[in-house]
Amino acid sequence: MITLSQPLEDLLEEFYITPKVISRRKDGDVPKIRLNNALGNVPFMYEKIRESISQSDSRDEKFLLRAGIFRIVQRLVTFTQDTDKIARSLLKELIWGKYLPNDYIAKEEINEVAEIIDRYLEVIRRANFSGNDERQEYVPWLLEILASELEEYLFPQEEHRDRVMFTYMFRSLKDRIVVEDSDFQDITEAEKQIQLRIIIMRVLGGSDYGAINLALLRQFYPEFFESDEGIDLVAHDLASVKEVFDDQLEHPFGSRLLSYMKKQSSIFIVLRDILESCEDKGEARLKLASDDETLRREVTGAVERRKTKAKQRLTRSMWRIIFFVIILRTLIALALEIFFVDSAWYVFAINLGVPPVLLYLISISIRFPEDRNTRALVEHLREVIDADTERHNILIRKTYNPRMKRFFQIFTGLLYLVTFGVLIWLLLELNFPIITLLTFVVFLCLVSFFGFRITANTKQLLVLERRSTFLGFMLDVFSFPLVRAGKIVTSEFDRWNIFIFIMDYIIEAPFKNILSVAEDWVGFMTEKRDEMY
């Protein structure tokens, strides 16, 4: 018999609570937002195409909803400041895109969504922007936080369970972290706890900067969500608010803590999967507290279910990114061939074929955790949930000799020179024109980073280091410059992606207006038809 710890007992009490808004949505007597299905899958297919041309939306499926909300709100506020109209259009478009089910959201929620939107638009109205550049910096930042709050409101069950799991992981680990790294000996307990909460949100919930900034806003400016004075405070102090939040997000201790928490997060991911497989806290308590064999069986089952989902998600992500790379690469290659260069046929074939083939090879080479990792997971989970099991400290230490830092920096610089030097020399030997060579290198870096990100998503359950081979080590070393360069390219890619600009501001706005008119026309014709009976 396992004696469950008090933090776990508290988690079980809260985990299965159903938010009130869910009960309202399930109430058949409450009027719901119901759209006609005459448009079929046209809006949904548009969303899929839009997702495919944006690299940032392909990070992970968890980000697709938040990215969709942000994109829709950003477009709507460009054309109107009427929050009721924005809320109605937002909910309609989310239902069209199948982010939300039809005939499920209560009509009275339109007002609640409008109130959330109005709070952020009021900050924008009251902020004293010195010019358009400053406005372009702060408005998208605020809208990202807004998108995160709207996601929480629209999916309250997921938000509730995320929050209680974050709290449980924080309570379980905060007293076990011992900082031995001399660079952080002066860090205060308050700073350490803030960084721990931020990193937990990243590794356990996959939170992006918008979601983390929302959590920081609640912690540092709770009055923003409660009063007009709070809105005024944030609006007039917006520059310092963003600066403080950016400092927290870029804190060096957070970067050091991240690698340690990634391994710890696998324990809590498996625990959540076990809890979600149970109907209530009684069943969960029975599975967790019975005996070691029952716990081992539940952990093994949770790991296998997550492996299955990860493989399915890997396939979808891979094909979405390959589609993005092929379409964009083909268009660029054709434009170069038509207007600028006349390459040999094999140059054109290499240019088009290598990036998607490389991504495919990366995806089929991915390995999932082994049985020994599952056994280690059982032991680590027992340490967390059992009140009678001794808990070991998590020691934050330097991973290298500080006196060798300058040498490692020089070596890394030489590694960049060798990797890109050999690559460019090889392409020149194959008679690649300069402009074709540059676009090939850029896309090779993009694909390398996409492959790294897909691989990283399959390591959620790792608590043990994988056995490394010399060949694998050398591949990691020489691919490092490509991956780092790819990360830099992706961070700026959406800003310069002409296809995104065309779809968001030239196609999407009139397209969604046409869909809205068509929806209203179908409703009108249905009403007139019913009057004939």
Coordinates of C-alpha atoms in Angstrom, one line a residue:
M1 CA 0.0 0.0 0.0
I2 CA 1.3 3.4 -1.0
T3 CA 0.7 6.4 1.3
L4 CA -0.1 9.3 -0.9
S5 CA 1.5 12.6 -0.1
Q6 CA -0.6 15.6 1.0
P7 CA 0.2 17.6 -2.2
L8 CA -1.1 14.7 -4.3
E9 CA -4.3 14.4 -2.1
D10 CA -4.9 18.1 -2.8
L11 CA -4.3 17.5 -6.5
L12 CA -6.9 14.7 -6.6
E13 CA -9.5 16.9 -4.8
E14 CA -9.1 19.7 -7.4
F15 CA -8.3 17.8 -10.6
Y16 CA -11.8 16.4 -11.2
I17 CA -13.7 19.7 -10.5
T18 CA -15.8 20.8 -13.5
P19 CA -15.8 24.5 -14.2
K20 CA -19.2 26.2 -14.1
V21 CA -19.0 27.3 -17.7
I22 CA -18.8 23.7 -18.8
S23 CA -22.1 22.9 -16.9
R24 CA -23.7 25.9 -18.6
R25 CA -22.6 24.7 -22.0
K26 CA -24.1 21.2 -21.3
D27 CA -27.4 22.7 -20.2
G28 CA -29.9 22.0 -23.0
D29 CA -32.1 24.9 -21.9
V30 CA -29.4 27.5 -22.5
P31 CA -29.4 29.1 -26.0
K32 CA -26.3 28.2 -28.0
I33 CA -24.4 29.7 -30.9
R34 CA -25.5 27.5 -33.8
L35 CA -24.2 28.0 -37.3
N36 CA -25.6 26.6 -40.6
N37 CA -23.6 23.8 -42.1
A38 CA -24.3 24.9 -45.7
L39 CA -20.6 26.0 -46.1
G40 CA -19.4 22.5 -45.5
N41 CA -15.7 22.2 -44.9
V42 CA -14.6 25.2 -46.9
P43 CA -13.6 27.4 -43.8
F44 CA -11.9 24.4 -42.1
M45 CA -9.9 23.6 -45.2
Y46 CA -8.8 27.3 -45.4
E47 CA -7.6 27.0 -41.8
K48 CA -5.5 23.9 -42.6
I49 CA -3.9 25.7 -45.6
R50 CA -3.2 28.8 -43.5
E51 CA -1.6 26.6 -40.8
S52 CA 0.7 24.9 -43.4
I53 CA 2.3 28.1 -44.7
S54 CA 3.3 29.4 -41.2
Q55 CA 6.3 27.8 -39.6
S56 CA 5.4 29.1 -36.1
D57 CA 2.0 27.4 -36.2
S58 CA 3.8 24.1 -37.0
R59 CA 5.7 24.0 -33.7
D60 CA 3.1 21.8 -32.0
E61 CA -0.6 21.2 -32.3
K62 CA -1.1 22.7 -28.9
F63 CA -0.2 26.1 -30.4
L64 CA -2.5 25.9 -33.3
L65 CA -5.6 27.2 -31.4
R66 CA -3.7 30.0 -29.7
A67 CA -2.1 31.0 -33.0
G68 CA -5.5 30.9 -34.7
I69 CA -7.1 33.1 -32.0
F70 CA -4.2 35.6 -32.2
R71 CA -4.4 35.8 -36.0
I72 CA -8.2 36.3 -36.0
V73 CA -8.2 38.9 -33.3
Q74 CA -5.3 40.8 -34.8
R75 CA -7.2 41.0 -38.1
L76 CA -10.5 42.0 -36.5
V77 CA -9.1 44.8 -34.4
T78 CA -7.5 46.2 -37.5
F79 CA -11.0 46.9 -38.9
T80 CA -13.1 47.6 -35.9
Q81 CA -13.0 48.5 -32.2
D82 CA -16.5 47.2 -31.5
T83 CA -15.7 44.4 -29.0
D84 CA -19.2 42.8 -29.3
K85 CA -18.7 42.5 -33.1
I86 CA -15.1 41.2 -32.6
A87 CA -16.4 38.6 -30.1
R88 CA -19.2 37.4 -32.4
S89 CA -16.9 37.2 -35.4
L90 CA -14.2 35.4 -33.3
L91 CA -16.5 32.7 -32.0
K92 CA -18.0 32.2 -35.4
E93 CA -14.7 31.8 -37.1
L94 CA -13.4 29.4 -34.4
I95 CA -16.5 27.3 -35.0
W96 CA -16.0 27.4 -38.8
G97 CA -12.4 26.3 -38.3
K98 CA -13.6 23.4 -36.0
Y99 CA -11.5 24.7 -33.1
L100 CA -14.9 24.9 -31.2
P101 CA -17.9 22.6 -31.7
N102 CA -21.1 24.0 -33.2
D103 CA -24.2 24.4 -31.1
Y104 CA -22.1 24.3 -27.9
I105 CA -21.0 27.8 -26.8
A106 CA -23.7 29.7 -25.0
K107 CA -24.9 32.9 -26.6
E108 CA -24.4 34.8 -23.3
E109 CA -20.7 34.0 -23.6
I110 CA -20.4 36.5 -26.4
N111 CA -20.7 39.3 -23.8
E112 CA -18.1 37.6 -21.6
V113 CA -15.6 37.2 -24.5
A114 CA -16.3 40.9 -25.4
E115 CA -15.4 42.0 -21.9
I116 CA -12.1 40.2 -22.0
I117 CA -11.3 41.7 -25.4
D118 CA -12.3 45.2 -24.2
R119 CA -9.9 45.1 -21.3
Y120 CA -6.9 44.8 -23.6
L121 CA -8.2 47.2 -26.2
E122 CA -8.7 49.7 -23.4
V123 CA -5.0 49.4 -22.6
I124 CA -4.2 50.1 -26.2
R125 CA -6.5 53.1 -26.2
R126 CA -5.0 54.6 -23.0
A127 CA -1.3 53.8 -23.7
N128 CA 0.8 56.8 -24.7
F129 CA 2.6 55.4 -27.7
S130 CA 5.4 57.7 -28.9
G131 CA 5.0 56.6 -32.5
N132 CA 4.0 53.8 -34.9
D133 CA 7.1 51.8 -34.2
E134 CA 6.3 51.6 -30.5
R135 CA 2.7 50.7 -31.3
Q136 CA 3.9 47.9 -33.5
E137 CA 6.0 46.6 -30.7
Y138 CA 3.4 46.7 -27.9
V139 CA 0.1 45.9 -29.6
P140 CA 1.0 42.4 -30.9
W141 CA 2.5 41.7 -27.5
L142 CA -0.8 42.6 -25.8
L143 CA -2.8 40.6 -28.3
E144 CA -0.7 37.5 -27.6
I145 CA -1.6 37.7 -24.0
L146 CA -5.2 38.3 -24.9
A147 CA -5.2 35.2 -27.1
S148 CA -3.9 33.2 -24.2
E149 CA -6.7 34.5 -21.9
L150 CA -9.3 33.8 -24.5
E151 CA -8.0 30.2 -24.9
E152 CA -8.3 29.7 -21.2
Y153 CA -11.8 31.0 -21.2
L154 CA -13.0 28.9 -24.2
F155 CA -11.3 25.7 -22.9
P156 CA -11.8 26.0 -19.1
Q157 CA -11.4 22.3 -18.4
E158 CA -8.0 22.1 -20.0
E159 CA -7.0 25.4 -18.3
H160 CA -8.1 24.2 -14.9
R161 CA -6.2 20.9 -15.2
D162 CA -3.1 22.7 -16.5
R163 CA -3.2 25.1 -13.5
V164 CA -3.6 22.4 -10.8
M165 CA -0.8 20.3 -12.4
F166 CA 1.5 23.3 -12.5
T167 CA 0.8 23.9 -8.9
Y168 CA 1.4 20.3 -7.9
M169 CA 4.7 20.1 -9.8
F170 CA 5.8 23.4 -8.2
R171 CA 4.9 22.2 -4.7
S172 CA 6.7 18.9 -5.3
L173 CA 10.0 20.3 -6.5
K174 CA 10.4 23.8 -5.0
D175 CA 12.1 22.5 -1.8
R176 CA 14.3 20.0 -3.6
I177 CA 16.2 22.4 -5.9
V178 CA 19.7 23.2 -4.5
V179 CA 21.7 25.7 -6.4
E180 CA 25.5 24.8 -6.5
D181 CA 26.4 26.9 -9.6
S182 CA 28.5 29.8 -8.4
D183 CA 26.9 32.0 -11.1
F184 CA 23.6 31.9 -9.2
Q185 CA 24.6 31.9 -5.6
D186 CA 23.1 35.3 -5.1
I187 CA 19.7 34.5 -6.6
T188 CA 16.9 35.2 -4.1
E189 CA 14.3 32.6 -3.1
A190 CA 11.5 34.7 -4.7
E191 CA 13.4 34.9 -8.0
K192 CA 14.1 31.2 -8.0
Q193 CA 10.4 30.4 -7.4
I194 CA 9.3 32.7 -10.2
Q195 CA 11.7 31.1 -12.6
L196 CA 10.6 27.6 -11.5
R197 CA 7.0 28.5 -12.2
I198 CA 7.9 29.9 -15.7
I199 CA 9.9 26.8 -16.6
I200 CA 7.2 24.4 -15.3
M201 CA 4.7 26.2 -17.6
R202 CA 7.1 25.7 -20.5
V203 CA 8.0 22.0 -20.0
L204 CA 4.7 20.7 -18.5
G205 CA 2.1 22.7 -20.4
G206 CA 4.0 23.7 -23.5
S207 CA 3.2 27.4 -22.7
D208 CA 4.5 30.1 -25.1
Y209 CA 5.4 33.6 -24.1
G210 CA 1.9 34.8 -24.4
A211 CA 0.6 32.3 -21.8
I212 CA 3.6 33.0 -19.5
N213 CA 3.1 36.7 -19.8
L214 CA -0.5 36.2 -18.8
A215 CA 0.6 34.3 -15.7
L216 CA 3.1 37.1 -14.9
L217 CA 0.4 39.7 -15.4
R218 CA -1.8 37.9 -12.9
Q219 CA 1.0 37.7 -10.4
F220 CA 2.4 41.2 -10.6
Y221 CA -0.8 43.2 -11.6
P222 CA -3.8 41.3 -10.3
E223 CA -5.8 44.5 -10.2
F224 CA -5.7 44.6 -14.0
F225 CA -8.4 41.8 -14.0
E226 CA -10.5 43.4 -11.3
S227 CA -10.8 47.2 -11.8
D228 CA -10.6 50.1 -14.2
E229 CA -7.8 51.5 -12.1
G230 CA -5.8 48.4 -12.8
I231 CA -6.3 48.8 -16.5
D232 CA -5.1 52.4 -16.2
L233 CA -2.0 51.3 -14.2
V234 CA -0.9 48.8 -16.9
A235 CA -1.7 51.2 -19.8
H236 CA 0.4 54.1 -18.4
D237 CA 3.2 51.8 -17.2
L238 CA 3.2 49.5 -20.3
A239 CA 6.9 49.9 -21.1
S240 CA 8.1 48.9 -17.7
V241 CA 5.6 46.1 -17.5
K242 CA 6.9 44.6 -20.7
E243 CA 10.5 45.2 -19.6
V244 CA 10.0 43.4 -16.3
F245 CA 8.3 40.4 -18.0
D246 CA 11.0 40.2 -20.7
D247 CA 13.7 40.2 -18.0
Q248 CA 11.9 37.3 -16.3
L249 CA 11.6 35.3 -19.5
E250 CA 15.2 35.9 -20.4
H251 CA 16.6 35.2 -16.9
P252 CA 19.8 33.1 -17.1
F253 CA 18.8 30.9 -14.2
G254 CA 15.7 29.9 -16.2
S255 CA 17.9 28.7 -19.0
R256 CA 19.9 26.6 -16.6
L257 CA 16.8 25.3 -14.9
L258 CA 15.2 24.3 -18.2
S259 CA 17.3 21.2 -18.9
Y260 CA 16.7 19.8 -15.4
M261 CA 13.0 20.4 -15.4
K262 CA 12.5 18.7 -18.8
K263 CA 13.5 15.4 -17.3
Q264 CA 11.3 16.0 -14.2
S265 CA 8.3 17.0 -16.3
S266 CA 8.0 13.4 -17.7
I267 CA 6.9 12.2 -14.3
F268 CA 4.1 14.7 -14.1
I269 CA 3.0 14.2 -17.7
V270 CA 2.6 10.5 -17.0
L271 CA 0.8 11.2 -13.8
R272 CA -1.7 13.5 -15.6
D273 CA -2.3 10.8 -18.2
I274 CA -3.1 8.4 -15.4
L275 CA -5.5 10.9 -13.8
E276 CA -7.2 11.6 -17.1
S277 CA -7.8 7.9 -17.7
C278 CA -9.9 7.8 -14.4
E279 CA -13.5 8.9 -14.0
D280 CA -13.0 10.4 -10.5
K281 CA -10.6 10.8 -7.6
G282 CA -11.7 7.5 -6.1
E283 CA -10.6 5.5 -9.1
A284 CA -7.4 7.6 -9.3
R285 CA -6.6 7.0 -5.7
L286 CA -7.1 3.3 -6.1
K287 CA -4.8 3.1 -9.1
L288 CA -2.0 5.1 -7.5
A289 CA -2.2 3.8 -3.9
S290 CA -2.8 0.1 -4.3
D291 CA 0.7 -1.4 -4.7
D292 CA 3.8 -1.3 -6.8
E293 CA 2.6 -3.7 -9.4
T294 CA -0.6 -1.7 -10.1
L295 CA 1.5 1.5 -10.3
R296 CA 3.9 -0.1 -12.7
R297 CA 1.0 -1.3 -14.9
E298 CA -0.6 2.1 -14.9
V299 CA 2.6 3.9 -15.8
T300 CA 3.3 1.4 -18.6
G301 CA -0.2 1.9 -20.0
A302 CA 0.1 5.7 -19.9
V303 CA 3.5 5.5 -21.6
E304 CA 2.2 3.3 -24.4
R305 CA -0.8 5.5 -24.9
R306 CA 1.4 8.6 -25.2
K307 CA 3.7 6.8 -27.6
T308 CA 0.8 6.1 -29.8
K309 CA -0.4 9.7 -29.8
A310 CA 3.2 10.9 -30.3
K311 CA 3.6 8.8 -33.4
Q312 CA 0.3 10.1 -34.8
R313 CA 1.2 13.7 -34.0
L314 CA 4.7 13.1 -35.5
T315 CA 3.2 11.9 -38.7
R316 CA 0.8 14.9 -38.9
S317 CA 3.5 17.4 -38.0
M318 CA 6.0 15.9 -40.5
W319 CA 3.6 16.0 -43.4
R320 CA 2.4 19.5 -42.6
I321 CA 6.0 20.8 -42.5
I322 CA 6.9 18.8 -45.6
F323 CA 3.9 20.4 -47.4
F324 CA 5.0 23.8 -46.2
V325 CA 8.6 23.3 -47.4
I326 CA 7.7 21.7 -50.8
I327 CA 5.2 24.4 -51.7
L328 CA 7.3 27.4 -50.6
R329 CA 10.5 25.9 -51.9
T330 CA 9.0 25.1 -55.3
L331 CA 7.6 28.6 -55.7
I332 CA 10.9 30.2 -54.8
A333 CA 12.9 27.8 -57.1
L334 CA 10.6 28.4 -60.0
A335 CA 10.8 32.2 -59.5
L336 CA 14.6 32.0 -59.5
E337 CA 14.7 29.8 -62.6
I338 CA 12.3 32.0 -64.5
F339 CA 13.6 35.5 -63.6
F340 CA 17.2 35.2 -62.4
V341 CA 19.2 32.0 -63.1
D342 CA 19.2 29.1 -65.5
S343 CA 20.5 26.1 -63.5
A344 CA 21.3 22.6 -64.6
W345 CA 18.6 20.1 -64.1
Y346 CA 20.4 18.3 -61.3
V347 CA 20.8 21.6 -59.4
F348 CA 17.0 22.2 -59.7
A349 CA 16.4 18.6 -58.5
I350 CA 18.7 18.8 -55.5
N351 CA 17.3 22.2 -54.6
L352 CA 13.8 20.9 -54.5
G353 CA 14.4 17.3 -53.3
V354 CA 17.0 17.4 -50.5
P355 CA 15.1 19.5 -47.8
P356 CA 11.9 17.4 -47.7
V357 CA 13.8 14.1 -48.1
L358 CA 16.1 15.1 -45.2
L359 CA 13.1 15.9 -43.0
Y360 CA 11.5 12.6 -43.9
L361 CA 14.8 10.7 -43.0
I362 CA 14.9 12.5 -39.7
S363 CA 11.3 11.6 -38.8
I364 CA 11.8 7.8 -39.6
S365 CA 15.0 7.8 -37.5
I366 CA 13.3 9.0 -34.4
R367 CA 13.4 6.5 -31.5
F368 CA 10.9 6.4 -28.6
P369 CA 11.8 5.7 -24.9
E370 CA 12.9 2.2 -24.1
D371 CA 11.6 -0.2 -21.4
R372 CA 14.4 0.8 -19.0
N373 CA 13.2 4.4 -19.2
T374 CA 9.6 3.2 -18.2
R375 CA 11.1 1.4 -15.2
A376 CA 12.9 4.6 -14.1
L377 CA 9.6 6.5 -14.6
V378 CA 7.9 4.2 -12.1
E379 CA 10.6 4.8 -9.5
H380 CA 10.6 8.6 -10.0
L381 CA 6.8 8.8 -9.8
R382 CA 6.8 6.7 -6.6
E383 CA 9.3 9.2 -5.2
V384 CA 6.9 12.1 -6.0
I385 CA 3.6 10.6 -4.8
D386 CA 4.6 8.4 -1.9
A387 CA 4.7 10.3 1.4
D388 CA 7.1 7.7 2.9
T389 CA 9.7 7.6 0.1
E390 CA 12.9 9.6 0.5
R391 CA 13.2 12.5 -1.9
H392 CA 16.5 13.4 -3.5
N393 CA 17.6 17.0 -4.1
I394 CA 17.9 18.4 -7.6
L395 CA 21.4 19.9 -7.8
I396 CA 21.9 22.8 -10.2
R397 CA 25.6 22.6 -11.2
K398 CA 27.8 23.8 -13.9
T399 CA 27.9 21.4 -16.8
Y400 CA 31.5 22.4 -17.9
N401 CA 34.7 23.9 -16.5
P402 CA 34.3 27.7 -16.4
R403 CA 38.0 28.1 -17.3
M404 CA 37.3 26.4 -20.6
K405 CA 34.5 28.7 -21.6
R406 CA 36.6 30.9 -24.0
F407 CA 38.0 27.8 -25.6
F408 CA 34.5 26.3 -26.2
Q409 CA 33.4 29.6 -27.7
I410 CA 36.3 29.6 -30.1
F411 CA 35.7 26.0 -31.0
T412 CA 32.0 26.7 -31.6
G413 CA 32.9 29.5 -34.0
L414 CA 35.3 27.2 -35.9
L415 CA 32.5 24.6 -36.0
Y416 CA 30.3 27.2 -37.8
L417 CA 33.0 28.0 -40.3
V418 CA 33.8 24.4 -41.0
T419 CA 30.1 23.3 -41.4
F420 CA 29.0 26.1 -43.6
G421 CA 32.4 26.3 -45.4
V422 CA 32.3 22.7 -46.5
L423 CA 28.6 23.0 -47.4
I424 CA 29.1 26.1 -49.6
W425 CA 32.3 24.6 -51.2
L426 CA 30.3 21.4 -52.1
L427 CA 27.5 23.4 -53.6
L428 CA 29.9 25.5 -55.6
E429 CA 31.5 22.4 -56.9
L430 CA 28.1 21.3 -58.1
N431 CA 27.8 24.6 -60.0
F432 CA 25.1 26.1 -57.8
P433 CA 24.4 29.8 -58.8
I434 CA 25.0 32.1 -55.8
I435 CA 21.4 33.0 -55.3
T436 CA 20.2 29.4 -55.6
L437 CA 23.0 28.4 -53.2
L438 CA 21.8 30.9 -50.6
T439 CA 18.2 29.8 -50.7
F440 CA 19.2 26.2 -50.5
V441 CA 21.3 26.8 -47.4
V442 CA 18.5 28.8 -45.8
F443 CA 16.0 26.0 -46.4
L444 CA 18.5 23.4 -45.2
C445 CA 18.8 25.3 -41.9
L446 CA 15.0 25.6 -41.6
V447 CA 14.5 21.8 -42.2
S448 CA 17.3 21.0 -39.7
F449 CA 15.6 23.1 -37.0
F450 CA 12.1 21.6 -37.9
G451 CA 13.6 18.2 -37.6
F452 CA 15.3 19.0 -34.2
R453 CA 12.0 20.4 -32.9
I454 CA 10.0 17.3 -34.0
T455 CA 12.6 15.1 -32.4
A456 CA 12.5 17.1 -29.2
N457 CA 8.7 16.6 -29.0
T458 CA 9.2 12.9 -28.8
K459 CA 11.5 13.2 -25.8
Q460 CA 8.8 14.2 -23.3
L461 CA 8.9 10.9 -21.4
L462 CA 12.7 10.7 -21.1
V463 CA 14.1 10.5 -17.6
L464 CA 17.3 8.6 -18.6
E465 CA 19.9 9.8 -21.1
R466 CA 19.9 7.8 -24.3
R467 CA 23.0 5.7 -25.1
S468 CA 25.0 7.8 -27.5
T469 CA 27.2 6.5 -30.3
F470 CA 30.2 8.2 -31.9
L471 CA 28.4 8.6 -35.2
G472 CA 25.4 10.1 -33.4
F473 CA 27.7 12.5 -31.5
M474 CA 29.4 13.7 -34.6
L475 CA 26.1 14.2 -36.4
D476 CA 24.9 16.3 -33.4
V477 CA 28.1 18.3 -33.4
F478 CA 28.1 19.2 -37.1
S479 CA 24.4 19.7 -37.4
F480 CA 24.4 22.2 -34.4
P481 CA 25.3 25.2 -36.6
L482 CA 22.5 24.4 -39.0
V483 CA 20.0 24.0 -36.2
R484 CA 21.0 27.2 -34.5
A485 CA 20.9 29.1 -37.8
G486 CA 17.5 27.6 -38.6
K487 CA 16.2 28.8 -35.2
I488 CA 17.3 32.4 -36.1
V489 CA 15.6 32.1 -39.5
T490 CA 12.4 30.8 -38.1
S491 CA 12.2 33.6 -35.5
E492 CA 12.0 36.1 -38.3
F493 CA 10.3 34.0 -41.0
D494 CA 6.7 34.9 -40.4
R495 CA 7.5 38.6 -40.5
W496 CA 8.8 38.3 -44.0
N497 CA 6.6 35.5 -45.3
I498 CA 4.8 37.2 -48.2
F499 CA 2.3 34.3 -48.4
I500 CA 1.1 34.9 -44.9
F501 CA 0.7 38.7 -45.6
I502 CA -1.4 37.9 -48.7
M503 CA -3.6 35.3 -46.9
D504 CA -4.1 37.4 -43.7
Y505 CA -4.8 40.8 -45.2
I506 CA -5.7 40.4 -48.9
I507 CA -7.5 37.0 -49.0
E508 CA -8.7 36.2 -45.4
A509 CA -10.6 39.4 -44.6
P510 CA -12.8 39.4 -47.8
F511 CA -13.0 35.6 -47.7
K512 CA -14.4 35.6 -44.2
N513 CA -16.8 38.4 -45.0
I514 CA -18.1 36.4 -47.9
L515 CA -18.5 33.4 -45.7
S516 CA -20.4 35.5 -43.1
V517 CA -22.8 36.9 -45.7
A518 CA -23.3 33.4 -47.1
E519 CA -24.1 32.1 -43.6
D520 CA -26.6 34.9 -43.1
W521 CA -28.2 34.3 -46.5
V522 CA -28.6 30.6 -45.8
G523 CA -30.2 31.4 -42.5
F524 CA -32.6 33.9 -44.2
M525 CA -33.6 31.4 -46.9
T526 CA -34.1 28.7 -44.2
E527 CA -36.4 31.0 -42.3
K528 CA -38.4 31.9 -45.4
R529 CA -38.7 28.3 -46.4
D530 CA -40.1 27.4 -42.9
E531 CA -42.7 30.1 -43.3
M532 CA -44.1 28.3 -46.3
Y533 CA -45.2 25.3 -44.3

